[in-house]
């Protein structure tokens, strides 16, 4: 039977004894929704999630990681206003040395950009404790974001478990017009599919239009597949992929990866690249998409170019080609963050960096920075154009700012004019912007950046520390600062729960809503008791106080559709668990957050009848009976709601697979793993 590319790579990585018989026959399509377990070749962590992941890894009790390659990156908590963030960095470096990981030092760049340049391999599997790990799909990998505990288990040699997703084929034809970029492809898809359209699915790109896209362009598309709710997104590995890896000095890592010619997809989405227009995601959701031409003329106060989505040399070069000889408008502050140290050095060698500085751009650190609210916040009621992947309310650090997600081209021309401007009709298209007027990894301006220089810079590992050998690693002492606390353990669910509803949330609640990022919160990522004080702060400023009045003894949260979308941050499960949240009952869940709730012993339940949501109010008392029986049998949950003197019962759907039920019975994934669970 003809297979998609995703199916081919999955079949090569299935841990066969964990799957049903129909799921493991080579050359056969895997039943959608079937429980599968994948062997993981590579892992990555970043410092905002990594400290907790390694604290959990230490409890597994093995002396060395068991993957082909694991990398610990520092790219999130790099704003060092006190000792906490640097203490985390020192802990992470010592753990990497102790357990056989690569360590990417602060300043080396954003994990996804560096991994694409230095470690990504077509046909391999990558599991990362960051929701934008699917960036690796741009190079032909199956790259999946997950919670830190899942990554810790994978580093210990365990498989990654999931339901076999649907495979959506995205057929690309034509080529992009001038002023239209890869960002506009994914924004177009978000406009069609919405932020929950990809839940339980994979987006696989194919067609003649693929060959016209560079690897950095493909990575922009797969990166923001996370905003669709997709498990991962993937492009084929072809001659363009080979050229990218060759430029990076890693031609030996290349293998061809493609779907069978007559592969069958669960649905096919047609996109003619030549018909796309510049797009923008309006506040406050990545799927609130409009044509830039509709928004043209709106005054702009800030422009920021960077993040793991659009910070490659190609992106910076496109901006430089637009702003060369021009200056940003007087009312605009503009910043640019190269995605990696290598990109920064290449931009300097090619003269791009000078072009940007002369135009008035502030050069920010090669890190996540403003994307996670770590500096460069907009002004009050400001309009900020960002080449990032998320524009949730308050994520920028300014609660009343309007953040628009746009391409580097749209950001650049708008920085010059001081208002939202359509790059496809801006004068630069005819004057300076052409295939000869921009630089990429595969070509240069007047030979200012040769292939030899690119390779030399790409292979400069001065800010990457390789794994120590086992003898040297055995002598390493782990460094722990005073802010680093052990990960708390969940309370066992028991036979029944009878607790009040302390929060009723709406649709599309994000992990930013549950556990914010930013300069105030991120330094406490290694200290759950302290970070838990910020839990649900954006939805209810009194939530912590209400949980404390109950002595953190137990409560339930009610959610709408797509509860927990966004980041993979497991602190959005850890914080509620620590404050006594025993169950979340929602209309539907985002994949990663649902898995994190299970991993930390919080019961995720789906309404059998969504209309029941409207009948439940804050402080109603909910009783979930016979939990142990439902976890053993797989039967649904019977829930009683008491409001004053009145009560009614309803059904909560048990969508948990056998392994998830066993994890919850054990009291979370850590306990399950210690008991020998696979």
XYZ file of C-alpha atoms in Angstrom:
678
model
C 0.000 0.000 0.000
C 1.255 3.495 -0.815
C 2.284 5.460 2.296
C 2.692 9.078 3.268
C 6.122 10.271 4.392
C 4.911 10.555 7.979
C 3.713 6.939 7.921
C 7.029 5.733 6.506
C 9.116 7.346 9.240
C 6.675 6.316 11.959
C 6.784 2.682 10.823
C 10.588 2.687 11.043
C 10.426 3.957 14.617
C 7.518 2.008 16.095
C 8.283 0.062 19.256
C 6.364 -2.897 17.934
C 5.422 -4.666 21.146
C 3.623 -1.513 22.324
C 1.255 -1.453 19.371
C -1.684 -3.402 18.095
C -1.043 -6.037 15.451
C -2.638 -3.938 12.698
C -0.292 -1.063 13.497
C 3.008 -2.794 12.848
C 2.731 -4.486 9.476
C 5.328 -2.899 7.203
C 3.830 -1.186 4.200
C 0.350 -0.983 5.702
C -1.387 2.202 6.726
C -1.600 2.567 10.493
C -5.103 2.795 11.889
C -5.881 6.375 12.898
C -6.268 6.729 16.641
C -4.378 3.501 17.350
C -2.015 3.677 20.302
C 1.563 3.797 19.051
C 4.930 4.117 20.736
C 7.889 5.645 18.914
C 11.605 5.194 19.400
C 13.141 8.650 19.779
C 16.490 9.327 18.095
C 17.128 12.865 19.362
C 15.863 15.114 22.135
C 16.158 18.798 22.879
C 15.291 20.896 25.884
C 15.462 24.610 26.564
C 16.151 26.287 29.864
C 12.574 27.369 30.642
C 11.459 23.724 30.582
C 14.799 21.952 30.844
C 15.602 22.460 34.510
C 12.474 20.633 35.599
C 12.960 17.986 32.892
C 16.450 17.167 34.177
C 15.338 17.186 37.807
C 12.875 14.504 36.717
C 15.501 12.702 34.619
C 17.775 12.443 37.651
C 15.109 10.446 39.473
C 15.103 7.758 36.743
C 18.442 6.511 38.019
C 20.539 5.910 34.891
C 24.081 7.172 34.370
C 23.833 8.402 30.777
C 21.245 9.381 28.166
C 20.307 6.549 25.823
C 19.329 8.484 22.711
C 21.516 8.926 19.641
C 21.851 12.595 20.535
C 20.411 14.898 23.182
C 20.983 18.637 23.451
C 20.343 21.061 26.309
C 19.853 24.617 25.031
C 19.822 27.904 26.937
C 17.736 30.398 24.954
C 14.718 31.470 27.040
C 15.769 32.695 30.500
C 18.741 34.776 29.372
C 17.712 38.063 31.001
C 19.734 37.893 34.208
C 18.329 40.439 36.657
C 19.330 38.326 39.661
C 20.986 34.969 40.421
C 18.095 32.673 39.476
C 18.462 32.344 35.720
C 22.233 31.945 35.749
C 21.945 29.375 38.531
C 19.688 27.405 36.218
C 22.253 27.735 33.423
C 25.002 26.321 35.665
C 22.755 23.466 36.744
C 21.934 22.635 33.123
C 25.580 22.714 32.058
C 26.613 20.391 34.890
C 23.746 17.988 34.143
C 24.723 17.883 30.456
C 28.307 17.078 31.417
C 27.174 14.431 33.914
C 24.733 12.580 31.672
C 26.228 12.786 28.177
C 24.388 15.656 26.470
C 25.502 18.449 24.201
C 25.172 21.852 25.865
C 24.363 24.979 23.860
C 25.571 27.942 25.886
C 23.660 31.219 26.361
C 24.215 33.328 23.248
C 24.555 30.384 20.887
C 21.008 30.851 19.679
C 17.435 29.626 19.687
C 17.163 25.860 20.066
C 15.126 25.228 16.912
C 17.335 27.365 14.658
C 20.557 25.870 16.043
C 19.206 22.326 15.870
C 18.192 22.794 12.248
C 21.680 24.081 11.392
C 23.771 21.723 13.489
C 21.964 18.488 14.359
C 18.764 17.919 12.350
C 18.713 14.750 10.227
C 16.064 13.791 7.649
C 14.169 10.648 8.580
C 14.999 10.843 12.286
C 12.667 11.412 15.233
C 13.118 14.397 17.533
C 11.243 14.993 20.793
C 11.589 18.398 22.419
C 10.293 20.066 25.556
C 9.111 23.020 23.496
C 5.950 23.209 21.431
C 7.834 24.560 18.397
C 10.051 21.491 18.108
C 8.121 20.657 14.865
C 10.403 23.224 13.204
C 12.557 20.172 12.455
C 9.916 19.006 9.997
C 11.352 21.558 7.575
C 14.327 19.269 7.130
C 12.286 16.069 6.825
C 12.235 14.938 10.462
C 9.354 13.812 12.600
C 9.800 16.463 15.285
C 7.275 16.581 18.131
C 6.819 18.929 21.070
C 6.062 17.383 24.457
C 6.232 18.014 28.165
C 9.572 17.816 29.940
C 8.705 14.587 31.738
C 7.985 12.827 28.428
C 11.359 14.062 27.156
C 13.087 12.852 30.331
C 11.630 9.376 29.766
C 12.805 9.427 26.134
C 16.317 10.418 27.226
C 16.250 7.397 29.488
C 15.518 5.148 26.507
C 11.750 5.053 26.828
C 9.382 5.352 23.901
C 7.092 8.301 23.233
C 3.441 7.298 23.252
C 0.647 8.913 21.276
C -2.463 8.174 19.260
C -1.735 7.696 15.570
C -2.677 11.062 14.048
C -4.576 11.720 10.868
C -2.367 12.790 7.955
C -3.499 15.919 6.136
C -1.793 16.516 2.822
C -1.068 20.113 1.836
C -0.542 20.274 -1.924
C 1.594 23.271 -2.889
C 1.659 24.497 -6.474
C 3.091 27.600 -8.127
C 5.709 29.945 -6.654
C 5.555 32.879 -4.271
C 5.240 36.364 -5.760
C 7.551 39.204 -4.742
C 6.688 40.493 -1.288
C 4.997 37.201 -0.306
C 6.834 34.811 1.975
C 6.631 31.457 3.734
C 4.986 33.182 6.709
C 2.046 33.954 4.437
C 1.684 30.242 3.609
C 1.167 29.228 7.208
C -1.022 32.245 7.967
C -3.202 31.249 5.018
C -3.462 27.742 6.442
C -4.323 29.094 9.897
C -7.068 31.230 8.351
C -8.579 28.089 6.826
C -7.953 25.528 9.581
C -8.018 27.635 12.820
C -5.957 27.049 15.964
C -7.743 23.781 16.682
C -7.985 22.448 13.123
C -4.885 20.302 13.443
C -5.561 18.673 16.808
C -4.897 14.969 16.375
C -3.394 15.487 12.931
C -0.185 15.930 10.947
C 0.292 18.349 8.047
C 2.442 16.868 5.280
C 3.503 19.147 2.417
C 3.976 17.911 -1.127
C 3.647 19.063 -4.727
C 5.646 21.038 -7.295
C 5.573 24.161 -5.135
C 7.744 22.525 -2.468
C 10.910 22.737 -4.570
C 10.652 26.531 -4.722
C 10.946 26.841 -0.923
C 14.259 26.906 0.937
C 14.768 24.902 4.133
C 14.418 28.033 6.319
C 11.137 28.819 4.537
C 9.903 25.278 5.088
C 10.923 25.496 8.748
C 8.846 28.670 9.154
C 5.801 26.713 7.974
C 6.406 23.644 10.141
C 7.231 25.812 13.152
C 3.807 27.438 13.120
C 2.082 24.133 12.547
C 2.084 24.141 16.351
C -0.432 26.997 16.166
C -2.776 24.691 14.236
C -2.648 22.250 17.147
C -0.887 19.715 14.910
C 1.178 16.853 16.317
C 3.869 17.765 13.781
C 4.303 19.013 10.231
C 6.745 17.705 7.655
C 8.270 18.468 4.264
C 10.082 15.954 2.064
C 13.873 15.806 2.151
C 15.019 16.575 -1.405
C 17.867 18.239 -3.279
C 17.041 21.548 -1.598
C 17.492 19.832 1.763
C 20.776 18.370 0.548
C 22.006 21.811 -0.524
C 21.162 23.237 2.914
C 22.974 20.457 4.761
C 25.934 20.753 2.399
C 26.111 24.483 3.135
C 26.153 23.627 6.844
C 29.027 21.169 6.294
C 26.753 18.197 7.017
C 26.059 16.676 3.609
C 26.596 13.222 5.112
C 23.463 13.636 7.237
C 21.241 13.832 4.156
C 18.892 11.083 3.038
C 16.017 11.380 0.620
C 12.636 11.257 2.325
C 9.380 11.405 0.390
C 5.870 10.011 0.267
C 4.856 7.403 -2.255
C 3.471 8.954 -5.424
C -0.026 7.639 -4.797
C -0.043 8.086 -1.016
C -3.485 8.443 0.520
C -4.175 11.376 2.866
C -7.104 11.822 5.235
C -7.790 15.081 3.431
C -5.946 17.270 0.942
C -5.646 21.057 1.151
C -4.758 22.900 -2.039
C -2.599 26.035 -1.879
C -1.473 27.847 -5.021
C 1.560 29.828 -3.873
C 1.266 32.245 -6.780
C -2.174 33.364 -5.551
C -1.144 34.153 -1.962
C -1.110 37.704 -0.657
C 0.758 39.131 2.345
C -1.180 38.179 5.464
C -1.249 39.204 9.130
C -2.628 37.540 12.248
C -4.498 40.221 14.189
C -4.758 40.464 17.991
C -5.049 38.180 19.879
C -4.895 34.840 18.046
C -2.708 33.319 15.302
C -5.826 32.421 13.297
C -7.347 35.939 13.307
C -5.900 36.438 9.835
C -6.479 39.332 7.417
C -4.830 40.464 4.200
C -2.217 43.112 4.972
C -3.836 45.298 2.312
C -6.983 45.496 4.472
C -4.937 46.710 7.464
C -2.737 49.095 5.467
C -2.357 52.561 6.914
C -2.708 51.596 10.588
C 0.052 53.392 12.576
C 2.777 51.161 14.006
C 4.878 51.888 17.093
C 7.077 48.791 17.236
C 8.534 46.216 14.844
C 10.370 43.094 16.002
C 11.981 40.537 13.710
C 13.240 37.208 15.041
C 12.037 34.217 17.097
C 12.348 30.564 16.098
C 9.917 31.315 13.261
C 11.720 33.966 11.242
C 15.305 34.560 12.333
C 17.366 32.762 9.677
C 19.973 34.386 7.472
C 17.409 34.339 4.646
C 14.974 36.322 6.832
C 17.563 38.905 7.878
C 18.758 39.258 4.291
C 15.228 39.911 3.030
C 14.874 42.682 5.603
C 18.282 44.157 4.752
C 17.409 44.261 1.054
C 14.343 46.353 1.913
C 15.868 48.786 4.417
C 19.247 49.294 2.734
C 19.688 53.036 2.224
C 16.524 53.793 4.194
C 15.743 54.465 7.858
C 12.960 53.328 10.152
C 10.200 55.870 10.737
C 10.603 58.324 13.646
C 7.652 56.917 15.590
C 8.807 53.289 15.397
C 11.172 51.291 17.592
C 12.601 48.342 15.666
C 14.545 45.356 16.943
C 16.007 42.313 15.275
C 17.200 39.093 16.938
C 19.304 36.714 14.808
C 18.254 33.131 15.426
C 21.722 31.843 16.149
C 25.310 32.903 16.674
C 26.051 31.436 13.240
C 23.357 33.604 11.629
C 24.735 36.660 13.406
C 28.287 35.978 12.227
C 27.161 35.286 8.661
C 25.094 38.478 8.659
C 28.155 40.415 9.826
C 30.408 38.897 7.151
C 27.864 39.631 4.416
C 27.311 43.246 5.460
C 23.694 42.556 6.423
C 24.270 43.467 10.056
C 25.646 46.858 9.061
C 22.653 47.488 6.799
C 20.291 46.805 9.693
C 22.187 48.946 12.169
C 22.410 51.861 9.744
C 18.655 51.604 9.161
C 18.062 52.031 12.899
C 17.410 48.496 14.115
C 18.368 47.607 17.665
C 20.286 44.333 17.613
C 18.869 41.996 20.257
C 20.393 38.844 21.703
C 20.274 35.602 19.726
C 17.557 34.183 21.961
C 13.780 33.904 22.279
C 13.584 37.277 24.032
C 10.493 39.323 23.110
C 8.591 36.283 21.818
C 8.137 35.056 25.396
C 7.840 38.502 26.955
C 11.509 38.568 27.948
C 12.258 42.207 27.126
C 11.441 44.610 24.269
C 7.800 44.938 25.322
C 5.570 47.327 23.312
C 4.345 50.671 24.616
C 0.939 50.913 26.305
C -1.814 50.524 23.703
C 0.970 50.088 21.156
C 0.770 48.368 17.791
C 3.594 45.863 17.464
C 4.343 43.967 14.253
C 6.267 40.793 15.038
C 7.544 37.929 12.901
C 6.770 35.564 15.775
C 4.360 32.643 16.096
C 2.044 33.702 18.933
C 0.191 36.896 19.753
C -1.850 35.873 22.793
C -3.044 38.790 24.885
C -0.350 39.932 27.319
C 2.331 37.525 26.026
C 4.419 40.477 24.791
C 4.640 41.891 28.306
C 2.126 44.679 27.631
C -1.446 43.670 28.377
C -3.153 46.324 26.223
C -0.822 46.135 23.202
C -2.077 44.950 19.822
C 0.361 42.380 18.438
C 0.199 41.395 14.758
C 2.062 38.387 13.355
C 3.572 39.187 9.963
C 6.350 38.203 7.576
C 9.824 39.801 7.727
C 8.978 41.642 4.497
C 5.790 43.139 5.924
C 7.585 44.051 9.149
C 10.450 45.717 7.270
C 8.372 47.903 4.960
C 6.081 48.879 7.846
C 9.092 49.891 9.937
C 10.116 52.273 7.146
C 6.684 53.795 6.535
C 5.537 53.863 10.168
C 2.267 52.161 9.289
C 1.126 48.708 8.264
C 2.169 48.422 4.622
C 1.625 45.759 1.987
C 5.112 44.664 0.856
C 3.831 43.369 -2.484
C 3.020 46.914 -3.633
C 5.846 48.773 -1.882
C 8.331 50.501 -4.200
C 11.224 48.268 -3.147
C 9.799 45.396 -5.171
C 10.850 47.065 -8.404
C 13.871 48.993 -7.089
C 15.988 46.713 -4.912
C 14.284 43.459 -4.075
C 15.056 40.639 -6.472
C 16.659 37.238 -6.404
C 19.985 38.999 -6.937
C 19.275 41.598 -4.268
C 19.087 39.287 -1.289
C 21.404 36.722 0.244
C 20.745 33.240 1.515
C 22.735 30.209 2.537
C 22.768 29.136 -1.102
C 24.004 32.346 -2.724
C 25.419 35.767 -2.008
C 25.486 39.455 -2.812
C 28.528 40.170 -5.005
C 30.174 37.058 -3.575
C 30.451 38.698 -0.151
C 29.594 35.419 1.566
C 31.213 32.393 -0.026
C 30.274 28.777 0.537
C 33.585 28.250 2.373
C 32.846 31.091 4.783
C 29.343 29.763 5.443
C 30.684 26.290 6.171
C 33.460 27.643 8.407
C 30.982 29.633 10.493
C 28.417 26.814 10.594
C 31.032 24.392 11.923
C 32.287 26.798 14.615
C 31.231 24.991 17.787
C 32.825 27.441 20.181
C 29.521 27.881 22.029
C 28.547 24.200 21.897
C 29.993 21.874 24.524
C 30.113 18.218 23.395
C 29.288 15.306 25.714
C 32.043 14.168 28.058
C 33.213 10.579 27.979
C 31.862 8.344 30.712
C 34.992 8.468 32.858
C 35.079 12.267 32.885
C 31.318 12.486 33.349
C 31.456 10.297 36.465
C 33.553 12.968 38.217
C 31.121 15.828 37.538
C 29.215 17.308 40.463
C 25.752 18.720 39.789
C 25.509 22.429 40.675
C 22.248 23.437 42.375
C 21.395 27.015 43.267
C 19.031 27.920 46.126
C 16.100 28.513 43.744
C 16.218 24.950 42.386
C 13.702 22.798 44.229
C 12.665 19.156 43.717
C 9.653 18.497 41.525
C 6.601 17.873 43.749
C 4.724 14.609 43.409
C 1.007 14.311 42.627
C -1.575 13.095 45.113
C -3.157 9.800 44.101
C -6.683 10.217 42.719
C -8.234 7.520 44.897
C -11.717 6.112 44.497
C -13.609 9.382 44.231
C -13.247 13.155 44.228
C -15.718 15.588 45.814
C -14.373 19.124 45.452
C -15.530 22.596 44.355
C -15.121 24.239 40.968
C -12.633 27.068 41.486
C -12.437 28.277 37.894
C -14.673 28.193 34.834
C -12.708 29.094 31.699
C -13.804 29.718 28.120
C -12.656 28.404 24.744
C -9.041 28.363 23.504
C -7.499 28.928 26.922
C -3.729 28.992 26.385
C -0.909 27.735 28.542
C 0.050 31.433 28.799
C -3.318 31.946 30.496
C -2.696 29.027 32.834
C 0.965 29.796 33.589
C 2.358 33.043 32.153
C 5.897 33.499 30.861
C 7.797 36.806 30.975
C 10.464 38.359 33.156
C 8.483 38.090 36.390
C 7.534 34.423 36.138
C 10.199 32.552 34.156
C 12.952 32.757 36.807
C 10.833 30.462 39.004
C 10.621 27.605 36.480
C 12.815 25.443 38.738
C 10.767 26.289 41.848
C 7.204 24.968 41.604
C 5.996 26.265 45.000
C 6.905 29.815 43.954
C 5.787 29.671 40.307
C 2.449 28.193 41.359
C 1.521 31.625 42.774
C 1.045 32.810 39.169
C -1.296 29.952 38.207
C -4.354 31.176 36.239
C -3.299 34.753 37.031
C -4.560 36.024 33.669
C -7.964 34.398 34.118
C -8.519 34.960 37.838
C -6.101 37.014 39.944
C -7.555 35.449 43.103
C -7.140 31.796 42.096
C -4.084 31.172 44.279
C -5.810 32.757 47.287
C -8.923 30.634 46.753
C -6.854 27.443 46.501
C -4.870 28.442 49.598
C -8.099 28.913 51.595
C -8.838 25.262 50.802
C -5.319 24.410 52.017
C -4.633 23.155 48.476
C -6.777 20.158 49.365
C -8.612 19.833 46.067
C -10.616 21.565 43.361
C -11.745 21.186 39.740
C -11.326 23.461 36.719
C -13.935 23.668 33.941
C -12.784 24.479 30.399
C -14.229 25.066 26.941
C -12.923 24.006 23.525
C -9.195 23.470 22.896
C -8.245 23.869 26.535
C -4.472 24.274 26.983
C -3.445 25.355 23.488
C -0.024 26.895 22.910
C 3.252 26.194 24.659
C 4.354 22.769 25.854
C 5.202 24.200 29.283
C 4.446 21.471 31.793
C 4.315 24.113 34.520
C 0.779 24.754 33.240
C 0.022 21.299 34.679
C 2.496 21.399 37.566
C 1.190 24.673 38.999
C -2.464 23.581 39.088
C -1.484 20.159 40.450
C 0.498 21.781 43.266
C -2.484 23.994 44.146
C -4.791 20.995 44.394
C -6.468 20.799 40.977
C -7.513 17.153 40.795
C -9.359 17.170 37.466
C -10.054 19.381 34.472
C -13.377 18.870 32.701
C -13.447 20.504 29.264
C -15.185 20.367 25.902
C -11.862 19.409 24.282
C -8.127 19.531 25.049
C -4.966 20.507 23.217
C -2.714 17.461 22.788
C 0.399 18.421 24.747
C -1.394 19.951 27.709
C -3.692 16.949 28.042
C -0.622 14.692 28.140
C 1.027 16.932 30.745
C -2.058 16.783 32.964
C -1.946 12.983 32.824
C 1.805 12.941 33.515
C 1.246 14.913 36.713
C -1.758 12.992 37.958
C -4.518 15.448 36.995
C -7.557 13.749 35.466
C -8.616 15.168 32.061
C -12.297 14.533 31.323
C -14.354 15.562 28.288
C -18.048 16.484 28.472
C -20.211 13.861 26.776
C -22.796 16.616 26.277
C -21.148 19.994 25.721
C -24.311 21.828 26.829
C -23.640 20.695 30.418
C -20.823 23.243 30.461
C -23.421 26.026 30.647
C -25.077 24.503 33.724
C -21.944 24.491 35.893
C -20.918 27.553 37.901
C -17.924 28.485 40.014
C -18.104 26.994 43.542
C -20.491 24.235 42.473
C -19.356 20.994 44.081
C -18.535 18.150 41.707
C -18.233 14.535 42.727
C -16.548 12.060 40.384
C -17.363 8.558 41.598
C -15.679 5.201 41.025
C -12.556 6.727 39.469
C -10.504 3.599 40.101
C -13.135 1.480 38.365
C -13.227 3.762 35.306
C -9.426 3.814 35.120
C -9.355 0.021 35.269
C -12.172 -0.672 32.815
C -11.977 2.317 30.481
C -15.590 3.170 31.208
C -16.901 6.722 31.362
C -16.985 8.856 34.491
C -20.251 9.610 36.301
C -20.161 13.114 37.758
C -22.637 14.765 40.117
C -22.906 18.546 40.281
C -24.384 20.150 43.394
C -25.492 23.782 43.287
C -26.960 24.812 46.634
C -29.783 22.370 47.338
C -30.053 21.201 43.736
C -27.999 18.554 41.982
C -27.796 16.726 38.668
C -25.574 14.076 37.157
C -23.766 13.981 33.825
C -21.313 11.798 31.931
C -17.653 12.622 31.485
C -16.118 10.764 28.550
C -13.113 8.603 29.343
C -10.891 9.058 26.269
C -7.815 7.673 28.034
C -5.843 4.822 26.481
C -4.625 1.897 28.588
C -1.226 3.443 29.329
C -2.662 6.833 30.322
C -5.084 5.163 32.699
C -2.207 3.197 34.235
C -0.190 6.406 34.651
C -3.054 8.071 36.504
C -3.565 5.017 38.707
C 0.137 5.072 39.572
C 0.021 8.752 40.524
C 1.726 10.250 37.468
C 4.351 9.335 34.885
C 7.339 9.514 37.247
C 5.793 6.994 39.634
C 4.641 4.835 36.717
C 8.166 4.773 35.278
C 9.748 3.951 38.641
C 7.325 1.024 38.927
C 8.629 -0.340 35.633
C 5.935 0.991 33.324
C 6.805 1.437 29.659
